[in-house]
């Protein structure tokens, strides 16, 4: 049946490899993994523009924070503000121990996880910044802390893990 | 050579906003959607550690009652059962009392208190004397040459509420402008009318006990603005208010 027939080309047939196209595309060089790129910072021009601005959202509730981060990202897309990165910081786990001292000392444990999402923005003009901030502030969900600050090298470094062996070797060399 | 004196007098006005403290109640469709999503998620989810533990312990109890297995007793895991934990948590939850969403100030409709509508923005209105009329306005003060308009607005705020207000102004740009001409009686060559520039500030702290130099102040929501402001003024002000 024409409907059920599958069009497999056998290797002996002249139509073998008819669907291949990758040889037509330009060759890609595989990317190197190290990204030590530093973003440039603009500040104080005639049209006052902020450089890289980080919007950090912290909360105990994972779904809320993620959805809020998505909302902020989409808002910036709609308002044609350039979003450079949108990443998450590692979650911090806190154990809460209650020491009840009514007779028998009992310890009730509670485990709280703190999640943090960061949206990085560039090219925010100073006339527009207060409006954006107000919109984000008024649409904050309950239980989410909002922090807006400039992006610094320290922020960038805090994402990277320190390598003690490498540092030791470097110290030995120099 | 000095510039020709402009015929307009400039004022800087500050719109002090108190951000909402609670979320607004959900609409009917939002509530239905939320309930539906919760049900779907519940049906799709797996058991958590606590629930698995509870089920296992129930199984053990049942087996013990039926056929008196003594082997499981040697485990010693059953110091605190999952069911006991749940009961304890239930009791704790019942003891917890949440703060009321509709406060006393709402019921008495006391417009001078900050605890009124906790789910919407509240703005400050002050009674000021302009010309020979007493009007309800946003606090405004005349601009002195040599200072920025933003500092004029901050000065207006300080004048009406004292120095220790933790209000945050976000940007240097004004949000709106209202200009009006004086009635012909007072109009002179140099003084045709006035322009009022509006700035926005957000109240950081909830405690205003140190402030209040003047008693004629009100905290109103956007809808209630119409009761107090004149129509032209209201039109320009409500242009820059989000709600």
mmCIF file of C-alpha atoms in Angstrom:
data_model
loop_
_atom_site.group_PDB
_atom_site.id
_atom_site.type_symbol
_atom_site.label_atom_id
_atom_site.label_comp_id
_atom_site.label_asym_id
_atom_site.label_seq_id
_atom_site.Cartn_x
_atom_site.Cartn_y
_atom_site.Cartn_z
ATOM 1 C CA UNK A 1 0.000 0.000 0.000
ATOM 2 C CA UNK A 2 1.211 3.444 -0.774
ATOM 3 C CA UNK A 3 0.082 4.617 2.660
ATOM 4 C CA UNK A 4 1.877 1.973 4.618
ATOM 5 C CA UNK A 5 5.038 1.790 2.587
ATOM 6 C CA UNK A 6 8.085 3.296 4.253
ATOM 7 C CA UNK A 7 10.637 4.849 1.974
ATOM 8 C CA UNK A 8 13.805 3.231 3.195
ATOM 9 C CA UNK A 9 16.622 3.449 0.688
ATOM 10 C CA UNK A 10 18.826 0.390 0.757
ATOM 11 C CA UNK A 11 22.545 0.777 0.427
ATOM 12 C CA UNK A 12 22.643 -0.823 -2.981
ATOM 13 C CA UNK A 13 19.984 1.418 -4.438
ATOM 14 C CA UNK A 14 21.010 4.636 -6.131
ATOM 15 C CA UNK A 15 18.747 6.590 -3.743
ATOM 16 C CA UNK A 16 20.922 5.671 -0.751
ATOM 17 C CA UNK A 17 21.654 8.689 1.425
ATOM 18 C CA UNK A 18 19.094 10.834 -0.305
ATOM 19 C CA UNK A 19 18.129 12.768 2.769
ATOM 20 C CA UNK A 20 21.632 13.797 3.871
ATOM 21 C CA UNK A 21 22.319 17.491 4.037
ATOM 22 C CA UNK A 22 24.959 17.997 6.674
ATOM 23 C CA UNK A 23 27.719 17.921 4.122
ATOM 24 C CA UNK A 24 26.224 21.009 2.570
ATOM 25 C CA UNK A 25 26.399 23.111 5.743
ATOM 26 C CA UNK A 26 29.563 25.052 6.683
ATOM 27 C CA UNK A 27 31.830 23.219 9.089
ATOM 28 C CA UNK A 28 31.427 24.174 12.754
ATOM 29 C CA UNK A 29 34.475 24.446 14.986
ATOM 30 C CA UNK A 30 33.637 22.810 18.332
ATOM 31 C CA UNK A 31 33.326 25.483 21.066
ATOM 32 C CA UNK A 32 35.860 25.655 23.847
ATOM 33 C CA UNK A 33 34.331 25.304 27.258
ATOM 34 C CA UNK A 34 36.142 28.082 29.110
ATOM 35 C CA UNK A 35 34.072 31.274 29.214
ATOM 36 C CA UNK A 36 36.181 33.852 30.930
ATOM 37 C CA UNK A 37 34.454 36.657 29.110
ATOM 38 C CA UNK A 38 33.937 39.821 31.113
ATOM 39 C CA UNK A 39 30.989 41.950 30.161
ATOM 40 C CA UNK A 40 31.736 45.613 29.549
ATOM 41 C CA UNK A 41 30.024 48.215 31.649
ATOM 42 C CA UNK A 42 28.515 51.425 30.334
ATOM 43 C CA UNK A 43 27.823 54.225 32.704
ATOM 44 C CA UNK A 44 27.355 57.958 32.548
ATOM 45 C CA UNK A 45 26.699 58.914 28.999
ATOM 46 C CA UNK A 46 24.652 61.825 27.782
ATOM 47 C CA UNK A 47 21.682 59.511 27.564
ATOM 48 C CA UNK A 48 22.172 58.092 30.960
ATOM 49 C CA UNK A 49 22.131 54.332 30.612
ATOM 50 C CA UNK A 50 22.749 51.812 33.287
ATOM 51 C CA UNK A 51 25.346 49.160 32.565
ATOM 52 C CA UNK A 52 24.620 45.598 33.527
ATOM 53 C CA UNK A 53 21.832 45.381 36.062
ATOM 54 C CA UNK A 54 21.073 42.242 38.050
ATOM 55 C CA UNK A 55 17.553 41.549 39.232
ATOM 56 C CA UNK A 56 17.805 38.934 41.960
ATOM 57 C CA UNK A 57 14.772 37.073 43.237
ATOM 58 C CA UNK A 58 15.027 34.963 46.375
ATOM 59 C CA UNK A 59 12.426 32.823 48.016
ATOM 60 C CA UNK A 60 11.753 29.576 49.823
ATOM 61 C CA UNK A 61 9.178 28.527 47.249
ATOM 62 C CA UNK A 62 10.704 27.162 44.057
ATOM 63 C CA UNK A 63 7.681 27.401 41.750
ATOM 64 C CA UNK A 64 6.962 31.014 42.692
ATOM 65 C CA UNK A 65 10.510 32.130 42.099
ATOM 66 C CA UNK A 66 10.787 30.359 38.768
ATOM 67 C CA UNK A 67 7.510 31.681 37.501
ATOM 68 C CA UNK A 68 8.365 35.181 38.634
ATOM 69 C CA UNK A 69 11.728 34.976 36.896
ATOM 70 C CA UNK A 70 9.995 33.851 33.727
ATOM 71 C CA UNK A 71 7.535 36.714 34.040
ATOM 72 C CA UNK A 72 10.329 39.275 34.437
ATOM 73 C CA UNK A 73 12.206 37.833 31.485
ATOM 74 C CA UNK A 74 9.153 37.956 29.252
ATOM 75 C CA UNK A 75 8.338 41.466 30.419
ATOM 76 C CA UNK A 76 11.788 42.635 29.400
ATOM 77 C CA UNK A 77 11.395 40.915 26.033
ATOM 78 C CA UNK A 78 8.119 42.674 25.439
ATOM 79 C CA UNK A 79 9.578 46.034 26.452
ATOM 80 C CA UNK A 80 12.564 45.365 24.168
ATOM 81 C CA UNK A 81 15.125 45.530 26.924
ATOM 82 C CA UNK A 82 18.121 43.380 26.173
ATOM 83 C CA UNK A 83 18.379 40.428 28.545
ATOM 84 C CA UNK A 84 21.878 39.023 28.617
ATOM 85 C CA UNK A 85 21.543 36.067 30.942
ATOM 86 C CA UNK A 86 18.986 34.526 33.184
ATOM 87 C CA UNK A 87 20.503 32.046 35.572
ATOM 88 C CA UNK A 88 20.041 30.497 38.975
ATOM 89 C CA UNK A 89 22.323 30.550 41.969
ATOM 90 C CA UNK A 90 22.831 27.274 43.858
ATOM 91 C CA UNK A 91 20.157 26.577 46.430
ATOM 92 C CA UNK A 92 20.979 26.908 50.094
ATOM 93 C CA UNK A 93 19.508 24.415 52.533
ATOM 94 C CA UNK A 94 18.792 25.527 56.064
ATOM 95 C CA UNK A 95 17.862 23.168 58.867
ATOM 96 C CA UNK A 96 15.662 24.720 61.482
ATOM 97 C CA UNK A 97 15.804 23.025 64.858
ATOM 98 C CA UNK A 98 13.295 23.880 67.514
ATOM 99 C CA UNK A 99 14.522 23.234 71.020
ATOM 100 C CA UNK A 100 11.415 22.798 73.107
ATOM 101 C CA UNK A 101 12.267 22.902 76.725
ATOM 102 C CA UNK A 102 9.007 21.862 78.294
ATOM 103 C CA UNK A 103 10.182 18.915 80.255
ATOM 104 C CA UNK A 104 11.566 16.595 77.566
ATOM 105 C CA UNK A 105 13.888 18.435 75.203
ATOM 106 C CA UNK A 106 12.577 17.715 71.765
ATOM 107 C CA UNK A 107 14.075 18.856 68.541
ATOM 108 C CA UNK A 108 11.674 19.352 65.718
ATOM 109 C CA UNK A 109 13.451 19.700 62.442
ATOM 110 C CA UNK A 110 12.360 21.686 59.462
ATOM 111 C CA UNK A 111 14.350 21.821 56.269
ATOM 112 C CA UNK A 112 14.121 25.037 54.281
ATOM 113 C CA UNK A 113 15.619 25.490 50.843
ATOM 114 C CA UNK A 114 16.338 28.998 49.581
ATOM 115 C CA UNK A 115 16.241 29.458 45.825
ATOM 116 C CA UNK A 116 17.608 32.383 43.879
ATOM 117 C CA UNK A 117 17.107 33.414 40.282
ATOM 118 C CA UNK A 118 18.953 36.232 38.528
ATOM 119 C CA UNK A 119 17.989 38.079 35.370
ATOM 120 C CA UNK A 120 20.695 40.224 33.829
ATOM 121 C CA UNK A 121 19.769 43.256 31.801
ATOM 122 C CA UNK A 122 21.699 45.733 29.740
ATOM 123 C CA UNK A 123 20.813 49.039 28.182
ATOM 124 C CA UNK A 124 18.259 50.297 30.628
ATOM 125 C CA UNK A 125 17.709 53.989 30.064
ATOM 126 C CA UNK A 126 17.350 56.056 33.184
ATOM 127 C CA UNK A 127 14.010 57.509 32.128
ATOM 128 C CA UNK A 128 12.563 54.046 31.824
ATOM 129 C CA UNK A 129 14.181 52.410 34.819
ATOM 130 C CA UNK A 130 11.794 53.763 37.501
ATOM 131 C CA UNK A 131 8.757 52.615 35.520
ATOM 132 C CA UNK A 132 10.170 49.123 35.098
ATOM 133 C CA UNK A 133 11.078 48.964 38.767
ATOM 134 C CA UNK A 134 7.621 50.028 39.782
ATOM 135 C CA UNK A 135 5.971 47.446 37.577
ATOM 136 C CA UNK A 136 8.155 44.671 38.954
ATOM 137 C CA UNK A 137 7.648 45.878 42.510
ATOM 138 C CA UNK A 138 3.892 45.952 42.240
ATOM 139 C CA UNK A 139 3.723 42.520 40.654
ATOM 140 C CA UNK A 140 5.914 40.873 43.261
ATOM 141 C CA UNK A 141 4.344 37.691 44.634
ATOM 142 C CA UNK A 142 4.187 37.030 48.344
ATOM 143 C CA UNK A 143 7.264 35.574 49.882
ATOM 144 C CA UNK A 144 9.670 36.670 47.165
ATOM 145 C CA UNK A 145 12.456 39.100 47.966
ATOM 146 C CA UNK A 146 13.535 41.364 45.178
ATOM 147 C CA UNK A 147 16.969 42.928 44.813
ATOM 148 C CA UNK A 148 18.113 45.086 41.928
ATOM 149 C CA UNK A 149 21.770 45.997 41.726
ATOM 150 C CA UNK A 150 24.590 46.669 39.314
ATOM 151 C CA UNK A 151 26.547 43.730 38.044
ATOM 152 C CA UNK A 152 30.063 43.579 39.390
ATOM 153 C CA UNK A 153 33.002 41.275 38.950
ATOM 154 C CA UNK A 154 32.395 39.869 42.403
ATOM 155 C CA UNK A 155 28.942 38.763 41.299
ATOM 156 C CA UNK A 156 30.445 37.074 38.279
ATOM 157 C CA UNK A 157 33.095 35.358 40.360
ATOM 158 C CA UNK A 158 30.576 34.089 42.892
ATOM 159 C CA UNK A 159 29.153 31.784 40.272
ATOM 160 C CA UNK A 160 32.475 30.072 39.638
ATOM 161 C CA UNK A 161 33.879 27.395 41.879
ATOM 162 C CA UNK A 162 37.291 27.958 43.361
ATOM 163 C CA UNK A 163 39.950 25.392 42.520
ATOM 164 C CA UNK A 164 42.265 24.956 45.488
ATOM 165 C CA UNK A 165 44.763 22.699 43.657
ATOM 166 C CA UNK A 166 45.155 25.143 40.791
ATOM 167 C CA UNK A 167 45.681 27.988 43.214
ATOM 168 C CA UNK A 168 48.271 25.970 45.113
ATOM 169 C CA UNK A 169 50.184 25.191 41.949
ATOM 170 C CA UNK A 170 50.058 28.819 40.848
ATOM 171 C CA UNK A 171 51.319 29.919 44.240
ATOM 172 C CA UNK A 172 54.136 27.396 44.011
ATOM 173 C CA UNK A 173 55.106 28.577 40.562
ATOM 174 C CA UNK A 174 55.213 32.284 41.345
ATOM 175 C CA UNK B 1 22.900 88.621 30.347
ATOM 176 C CA UNK B 2 20.194 87.032 32.397
ATOM 177 C CA UNK B 3 17.512 85.043 30.640
ATOM 178 C CA UNK B 4 14.123 86.695 30.336
ATOM 179 C CA UNK B 5 12.027 85.795 33.395
ATOM 180 C CA UNK B 6 9.580 83.099 32.447
ATOM 181 C CA UNK B 7 5.926 83.723 33.103
ATOM 182 C CA UNK B 8 5.323 80.329 34.656
ATOM 183 C CA UNK B 9 5.883 79.485 38.275
ATOM 184 C CA UNK B 10 7.209 75.994 38.868
ATOM 185 C CA UNK B 11 6.128 73.639 41.603
ATOM 186 C CA UNK B 12 7.382 70.208 42.515
ATOM 187 C CA UNK B 13 4.845 67.760 43.912
ATOM 188 C CA UNK B 14 5.481 64.408 45.483
ATOM 189 C CA UNK B 15 3.173 61.463 45.169
ATOM 190 C CA UNK B 16 3.972 59.186 48.076
ATOM 191 C CA UNK B 17 2.835 55.631 47.493
ATOM 192 C CA UNK B 18 2.476 52.894 50.010
ATOM 193 C CA UNK B 19 2.849 49.590 48.226
ATOM 194 C CA UNK B 20 0.267 46.897 48.869
ATOM 195 C CA UNK B 21 1.068 44.467 51.620
ATOM 196 C CA UNK B 22 -1.168 41.595 50.605
ATOM 197 C CA UNK B 23 -2.041 40.169 47.221
ATOM 198 C CA UNK B 24 -5.400 41.015 45.783
ATOM 199 C CA UNK B 25 -8.058 38.334 45.968
ATOM 200 C CA UNK B 26 -8.221 36.089 42.913
ATOM 201 C CA UNK B 27 -10.944 36.432 40.355
ATOM 202 C CA UNK B 28 -13.442 33.660 39.839
ATOM 203 C CA UNK B 29 -11.693 32.247 36.768
ATOM 204 C CA UNK B 30 -8.323 32.424 38.486
ATOM 205 C CA UNK B 31 -9.665 30.493 41.447
ATOM 206 C CA UNK B 32 -11.171 27.815 39.276
ATOM 207 C CA UNK B 33 -7.970 27.520 37.293
ATOM 208 C CA UNK B 34 -5.889 27.280 40.441
ATOM 209 C CA UNK B 35 -8.118 24.518 41.831
ATOM 210 C CA UNK B 36 -7.949 22.596 38.577
ATOM 211 C CA UNK B 37 -4.169 22.851 38.352
ATOM 212 C CA UNK B 38 -3.820 21.707 41.931
ATOM 213 C CA UNK B 39 -5.948 18.685 41.282
ATOM 214 C CA UNK B 40 -3.996 17.783 38.170
ATOM 215 C CA UNK B 41 -0.694 18.143 39.978
ATOM 216 C CA UNK B 42 -1.907 16.057 42.870
ATOM 217 C CA UNK B 43 -2.961 13.266 40.580
ATOM 218 C CA UNK B 44 0.261 13.372 38.623
ATOM 219 C CA UNK B 45 2.642 13.620 41.560
ATOM 220 C CA UNK B 46 4.592 10.849 43.253
ATOM 221 C CA UNK B 47 4.640 10.056 46.940
ATOM 222 C CA UNK B 48 7.065 12.044 49.058
ATOM 223 C CA UNK B 49 9.428 10.497 51.641
ATOM 224 C CA UNK B 50 7.137 11.313 54.488
ATOM 225 C CA UNK B 51 4.133 9.740 52.817
ATOM 226 C CA UNK B 52 6.051 6.566 51.933
ATOM 227 C CA UNK B 53 7.180 6.287 55.525
ATOM 228 C CA UNK B 54 3.649 6.712 56.738
ATOM 229 C CA UNK B 55 2.345 4.020 54.416
ATOM 230 C CA UNK B 56 5.062 1.585 55.474
ATOM 231 C CA UNK B 57 4.326 2.119 59.121
ATOM 232 C CA UNK B 58 0.647 1.598 58.582
ATOM 233 C CA UNK B 59 1.462 -1.661 56.836
ATOM 234 C CA UNK B 60 3.600 -2.743 59.785
ATOM 235 C CA UNK B 61 0.896 -1.922 62.288
ATOM 236 C CA UNK B 62 -1.649 -3.841 60.286
ATOM 237 C CA UNK B 63 0.602 -6.864 59.977
ATOM 238 C CA UNK B 64 1.282 -6.806 63.687
ATOM 239 C CA UNK B 65 -2.373 -6.734 64.560
ATOM 240 C CA UNK B 66 -3.252 -9.542 62.217
ATOM 241 C CA UNK B 67 -0.490 -12.027 62.762
ATOM 242 C CA UNK B 68 1.633 -10.714 65.661
ATOM 243 C CA UNK B 69 4.994 -10.386 63.961
ATOM 244 C CA UNK B 70 7.636 -9.742 66.568
ATOM 245 C CA UNK B 71 10.560 -9.574 64.192
ATOM 246 C CA UNK B 72 9.842 -6.017 63.151
ATOM 247 C CA UNK B 73 9.968 -4.771 66.699
ATOM 248 C CA UNK B 74 13.703 -5.180 66.876
ATOM 249 C CA UNK B 75 14.215 -2.378 64.398
ATOM 250 C CA UNK B 76 13.740 0.470 66.807
ATOM 251 C CA UNK B 77 12.762 2.793 64.047
ATOM 252 C CA UNK B 78 9.375 3.393 65.555
ATOM 253 C CA UNK B 79 10.414 5.858 68.207
ATOM 254 C CA UNK B 80 8.451 8.602 66.502
ATOM 255 C CA UNK B 81 5.840 7.454 64.050
ATOM 256 C CA UNK B 82 5.000 9.448 61.002
ATOM 257 C CA UNK B 83 1.395 9.676 62.126
ATOM 258 C CA UNK B 84 2.491 11.284 65.417
ATOM 259 C CA UNK B 85 4.482 13.858 63.528
ATOM 260 C CA UNK B 86 1.477 14.668 61.414
ATOM 261 C CA UNK B 87 -0.703 15.101 64.459
ATOM 262 C CA UNK B 88 1.840 17.397 66.017
ATOM 263 C CA UNK B 89 1.997 19.502 62.885
ATOM 264 C CA UNK B 90 -1.794 19.678 62.743
ATOM 265 C CA UNK B 91 -1.946 20.962 66.278
ATOM 266 C CA UNK B 92 0.680 23.567 65.582
ATOM 267 C CA UNK B 93 -1.227 24.714 62.528
ATOM 268 C CA UNK B 94 -4.433 25.047 64.495
ATOM 269 C CA UNK B 95 -2.694 27.152 67.068
ATOM 270 C CA UNK B 96 -1.397 29.554 64.422
ATOM 271 C CA UNK B 97 -3.631 32.500 63.745
ATOM 272 C CA UNK B 98 -3.061 34.598 60.664
ATOM 273 C CA UNK B 99 -3.472 38.368 60.790
ATOM 274 C CA UNK B 100 -6.800 39.597 59.420
ATOM 275 C CA UNK B 101 -6.882 40.812 55.851
ATOM 276 C CA UNK B 102 -9.578 43.362 56.503
ATOM 277 C CA UNK B 103 -8.323 45.473 59.348
ATOM 278 C CA UNK B 104 -10.179 47.715 61.749
ATOM 279 C CA UNK B 105 -9.362 50.743 59.720
ATOM 280 C CA UNK B 106 -11.176 49.205 56.778
ATOM 281 C CA UNK B 107 -14.307 48.643 58.743
ATOM 282 C CA UNK B 108 -14.371 52.123 60.151
ATOM 283 C CA UNK B 109 -13.245 53.656 56.859
ATOM 284 C CA UNK B 110 -10.687 55.746 58.632
ATOM 285 C CA UNK B 111 -8.873 57.387 55.761
ATOM 286 C CA UNK B 112 -6.031 58.818 57.778
ATOM 287 C CA UNK B 113 -4.547 55.500 58.785
ATOM 288 C CA UNK B 114 -2.098 53.475 56.761
ATOM 289 C CA UNK B 115 -3.628 50.135 57.631
ATOM 290 C CA UNK B 116 -6.575 50.563 55.351
ATOM 291 C CA UNK B 117 -6.618 48.825 52.037
ATOM 292 C CA UNK B 118 -3.780 46.369 52.427
ATOM 293 C CA UNK B 119 -4.064 45.066 48.907
ATOM 294 C CA UNK B 120 -3.832 48.280 46.910
ATOM 295 C CA UNK B 121 -1.636 51.335 46.595
ATOM 296 C CA UNK B 122 -2.319 54.206 48.969
ATOM 297 C CA UNK B 123 -1.421 57.788 48.098
ATOM 298 C CA UNK B 124 -0.898 60.760 50.310
ATOM 299 C CA UNK B 125 -3.166 63.793 49.886
ATOM 300 C CA UNK B 126 -2.698 67.005 51.786
ATOM 301 C CA UNK B 127 -4.904 70.040 52.136
ATOM 302 C CA UNK B 128 -3.122 73.107 50.834
ATOM 303 C CA UNK B 129 -4.030 76.727 50.374
ATOM 304 C CA UNK B 130 -3.645 77.946 46.816
ATOM 305 C CA UNK B 131 -4.590 81.557 46.196
ATOM 306 C CA UNK B 132 -7.553 81.844 48.483
ATOM 307 C CA UNK B 133 -8.875 78.287 48.170
ATOM 308 C CA UNK B 134 -8.213 75.343 50.361
ATOM 309 C CA UNK B 135 -7.749 72.335 48.106
ATOM 310 C CA UNK B 136 -6.834 68.697 48.474
ATOM 311 C CA UNK B 137 -3.615 68.192 46.557
ATOM 312 C CA UNK B 138 -0.516 66.125 46.426
ATOM 313 C CA UNK B 139 2.036 67.886 48.621
ATOM 314 C CA UNK B 140 3.733 70.550 46.562
ATOM 315 C CA UNK B 141 6.199 73.325 47.116
ATOM 316 C CA UNK B 142 7.500 76.076 44.890
ATOM 317 C CA UNK B 143 10.734 75.562 43.022
ATOM 318 C CA UNK B 144 13.680 77.688 44.087
ATOM 319 C CA UNK B 145 16.168 78.515 41.343
ATOM 320 C CA UNK B 146 19.310 76.497 41.702
ATOM 321 C CA UNK B 147 17.860 73.234 42.898
ATOM 322 C CA UNK B 148 16.667 70.249 40.913
ATOM 323 C CA UNK B 149 12.971 69.510 40.645
ATOM 324 C CA UNK B 150 13.484 66.240 42.411
ATOM 325 C CA UNK B 151 14.900 67.963 45.472
ATOM 326 C CA UNK B 152 11.929 70.330 45.385
ATOM 327 C CA UNK B 153 9.628 67.373 45.607
ATOM 328 C CA UNK B 154 11.667 65.871 48.413
ATOM 329 C CA UNK B 155 11.517 69.176 50.230
ATOM 330 C CA UNK B 156 7.750 69.180 49.855
ATOM 331 C CA UNK B 157 7.616 65.771 51.422
ATOM 332 C CA UNK B 158 9.883 66.791 54.256
ATOM 333 C CA UNK B 159 7.788 69.865 54.890
ATOM 334 C CA UNK B 160 4.593 67.940 55.288
ATOM 335 C CA UNK B 161 5.791 64.809 56.941
ATOM 336 C CA UNK B 162 8.970 65.700 58.763
ATOM 337 C CA UNK B 163 12.507 64.672 58.031
ATOM 338 C CA UNK B 164 12.499 61.045 59.014
ATOM 339 C CA UNK B 165 10.456 59.687 56.191
ATOM 340 C CA UNK B 166 11.938 56.676 54.522
ATOM 341 C CA UNK B 167 10.684 57.341 51.064
ATOM 342 C CA UNK B 168 12.572 56.213 48.035
ATOM 343 C CA UNK B 169 12.465 58.218 44.838
ATOM 344 C CA UNK B 170 13.443 56.027 41.966
ATOM 345 C CA UNK B 171 14.501 58.380 39.203
ATOM 346 C CA UNK B 172 15.219 61.987 38.412
ATOM 347 C CA UNK B 173 12.554 62.293 35.765
ATOM 348 C CA UNK B 174 9.080 63.598 36.621
ATOM 349 C CA UNK B 175 6.096 61.402 35.999
ATOM 350 C CA UNK B 176 3.563 63.979 34.967
ATOM 351 C CA UNK B 177 2.873 67.636 34.641
ATOM 352 C CA UNK B 178 -0.150 69.777 35.331
ATOM 353 C CA UNK B 179 -0.259 73.365 34.235
ATOM 354 C CA UNK B 180 -2.904 75.883 34.898
ATOM 355 C CA UNK B 181 -3.311 79.597 34.377
ATOM 356 C CA UNK B 182 -4.172 81.895 37.186
ATOM 357 C CA UNK B 183 -7.527 83.643 37.078
ATOM 358 C CA UNK B 184 -7.337 86.970 35.318
ATOM 359 C CA UNK B 185 -7.468 88.956 38.503
ATOM 360 C CA UNK B 186 -4.049 87.807 39.705
ATOM 361 C CA UNK B 187 -2.451 87.409 36.325
ATOM 362 C CA UNK B 188 0.429 89.747 35.624
ATOM 363 C CA UNK B 189 3.061 89.943 32.926
ATOM 364 C CA UNK B 190 5.420 87.707 34.818
ATOM 365 C CA UNK B 191 2.971 85.404 36.418
ATOM 366 C CA UNK B 192 0.726 83.791 33.874
ATOM 367 C CA UNK B 193 0.275 80.488 35.560
ATOM 368 C CA UNK B 194 1.908 77.584 37.266
ATOM 369 C CA UNK B 195 3.272 74.224 36.254
ATOM 370 C CA UNK B 196 3.312 71.363 38.713
ATOM 371 C CA UNK B 197 5.707 68.485 38.123
ATOM 372 C CA UNK B 198 4.845 65.192 39.787
ATOM 373 C CA UNK B 199 7.366 62.779 41.228
ATOM 374 C CA UNK B 200 6.765 59.383 42.707
ATOM 375 C CA UNK B 201 8.209 57.964 45.889
ATOM 376 C CA UNK B 202 7.701 54.681 47.649
ATOM 377 C CA UNK B 203 7.214 54.437 51.358
ATOM 378 C CA UNK B 204 9.774 52.052 52.801
ATOM 379 C CA UNK B 205 8.731 51.813 56.397
ATOM 380 C CA UNK B 206 5.242 51.309 57.718
ATOM 381 C CA UNK B 207 5.654 53.366 60.808
ATOM 382 C CA UNK B 208 4.769 57.038 60.588
ATOM 383 C CA UNK B 209 4.499 57.887 64.236
ATOM 384 C CA UNK B 210 7.335 60.387 64.106
ATOM 385 C CA UNK B 211 5.847 62.294 61.212
ATOM 386 C CA UNK B 212 2.612 64.252 60.692
ATOM 387 C CA UNK B 213 3.240 67.908 61.100
ATOM 388 C CA UNK B 214 -0.103 68.753 59.605
ATOM 389 C CA UNK B 215 -3.253 66.972 60.492
ATOM 390 C CA UNK B 216 -5.058 67.407 57.210
ATOM 391 C CA UNK B 217 -3.736 64.408 55.388
ATOM 392 C CA UNK B 218 -5.394 61.423 53.805
ATOM 393 C CA UNK B 219 -4.301 58.119 52.407
ATOM 394 C CA UNK B 220 -6.491 57.223 49.463
ATOM 395 C CA UNK B 221 -6.580 54.641 46.723
ATOM 396 C CA UNK B 222 -6.787 55.505 43.062
ATOM 397 C CA UNK B 223 -10.544 55.064 42.903
ATOM 398 C CA UNK B 224 -11.170 57.339 45.836
ATOM 399 C CA UNK B 225 -9.073 60.112 44.339
ATOM 400 C CA UNK B 226 -12.088 61.337 42.457
ATOM 401 C CA UNK B 227 -13.743 62.331 45.710
ATOM 402 C CA UNK B 228 -11.050 64.817 46.509
ATOM 403 C CA UNK B 229 -9.289 66.082 43.446
ATOM 404 C CA UNK B 230 -10.588 68.405 40.779
ATOM 405 C CA UNK B 231 -11.286 66.841 37.410
ATOM 406 C CA UNK B 232 -8.453 68.377 35.399
ATOM 407 C CA UNK B 233 -5.920 67.688 38.107
ATOM 408 C CA UNK B 234 -7.303 64.210 38.521
ATOM 409 C CA UNK B 235 -6.933 63.464 34.830
ATOM 410 C CA UNK B 236 -3.268 64.359 34.814
ATOM 411 C CA UNK B 237 -2.534 62.544 38.032
ATOM 412 C CA UNK B 238 -4.261 59.315 37.145
ATOM 413 C CA UNK B 239 -2.245 59.134 33.942
ATOM 414 C CA UNK B 240 0.842 58.029 35.776
ATOM 415 C CA UNK B 241 -0.708 55.863 38.451
ATOM 416 C CA UNK B 242 -0.545 52.117 38.058
ATOM 417 C CA UNK B 243 -3.109 50.069 39.781
#
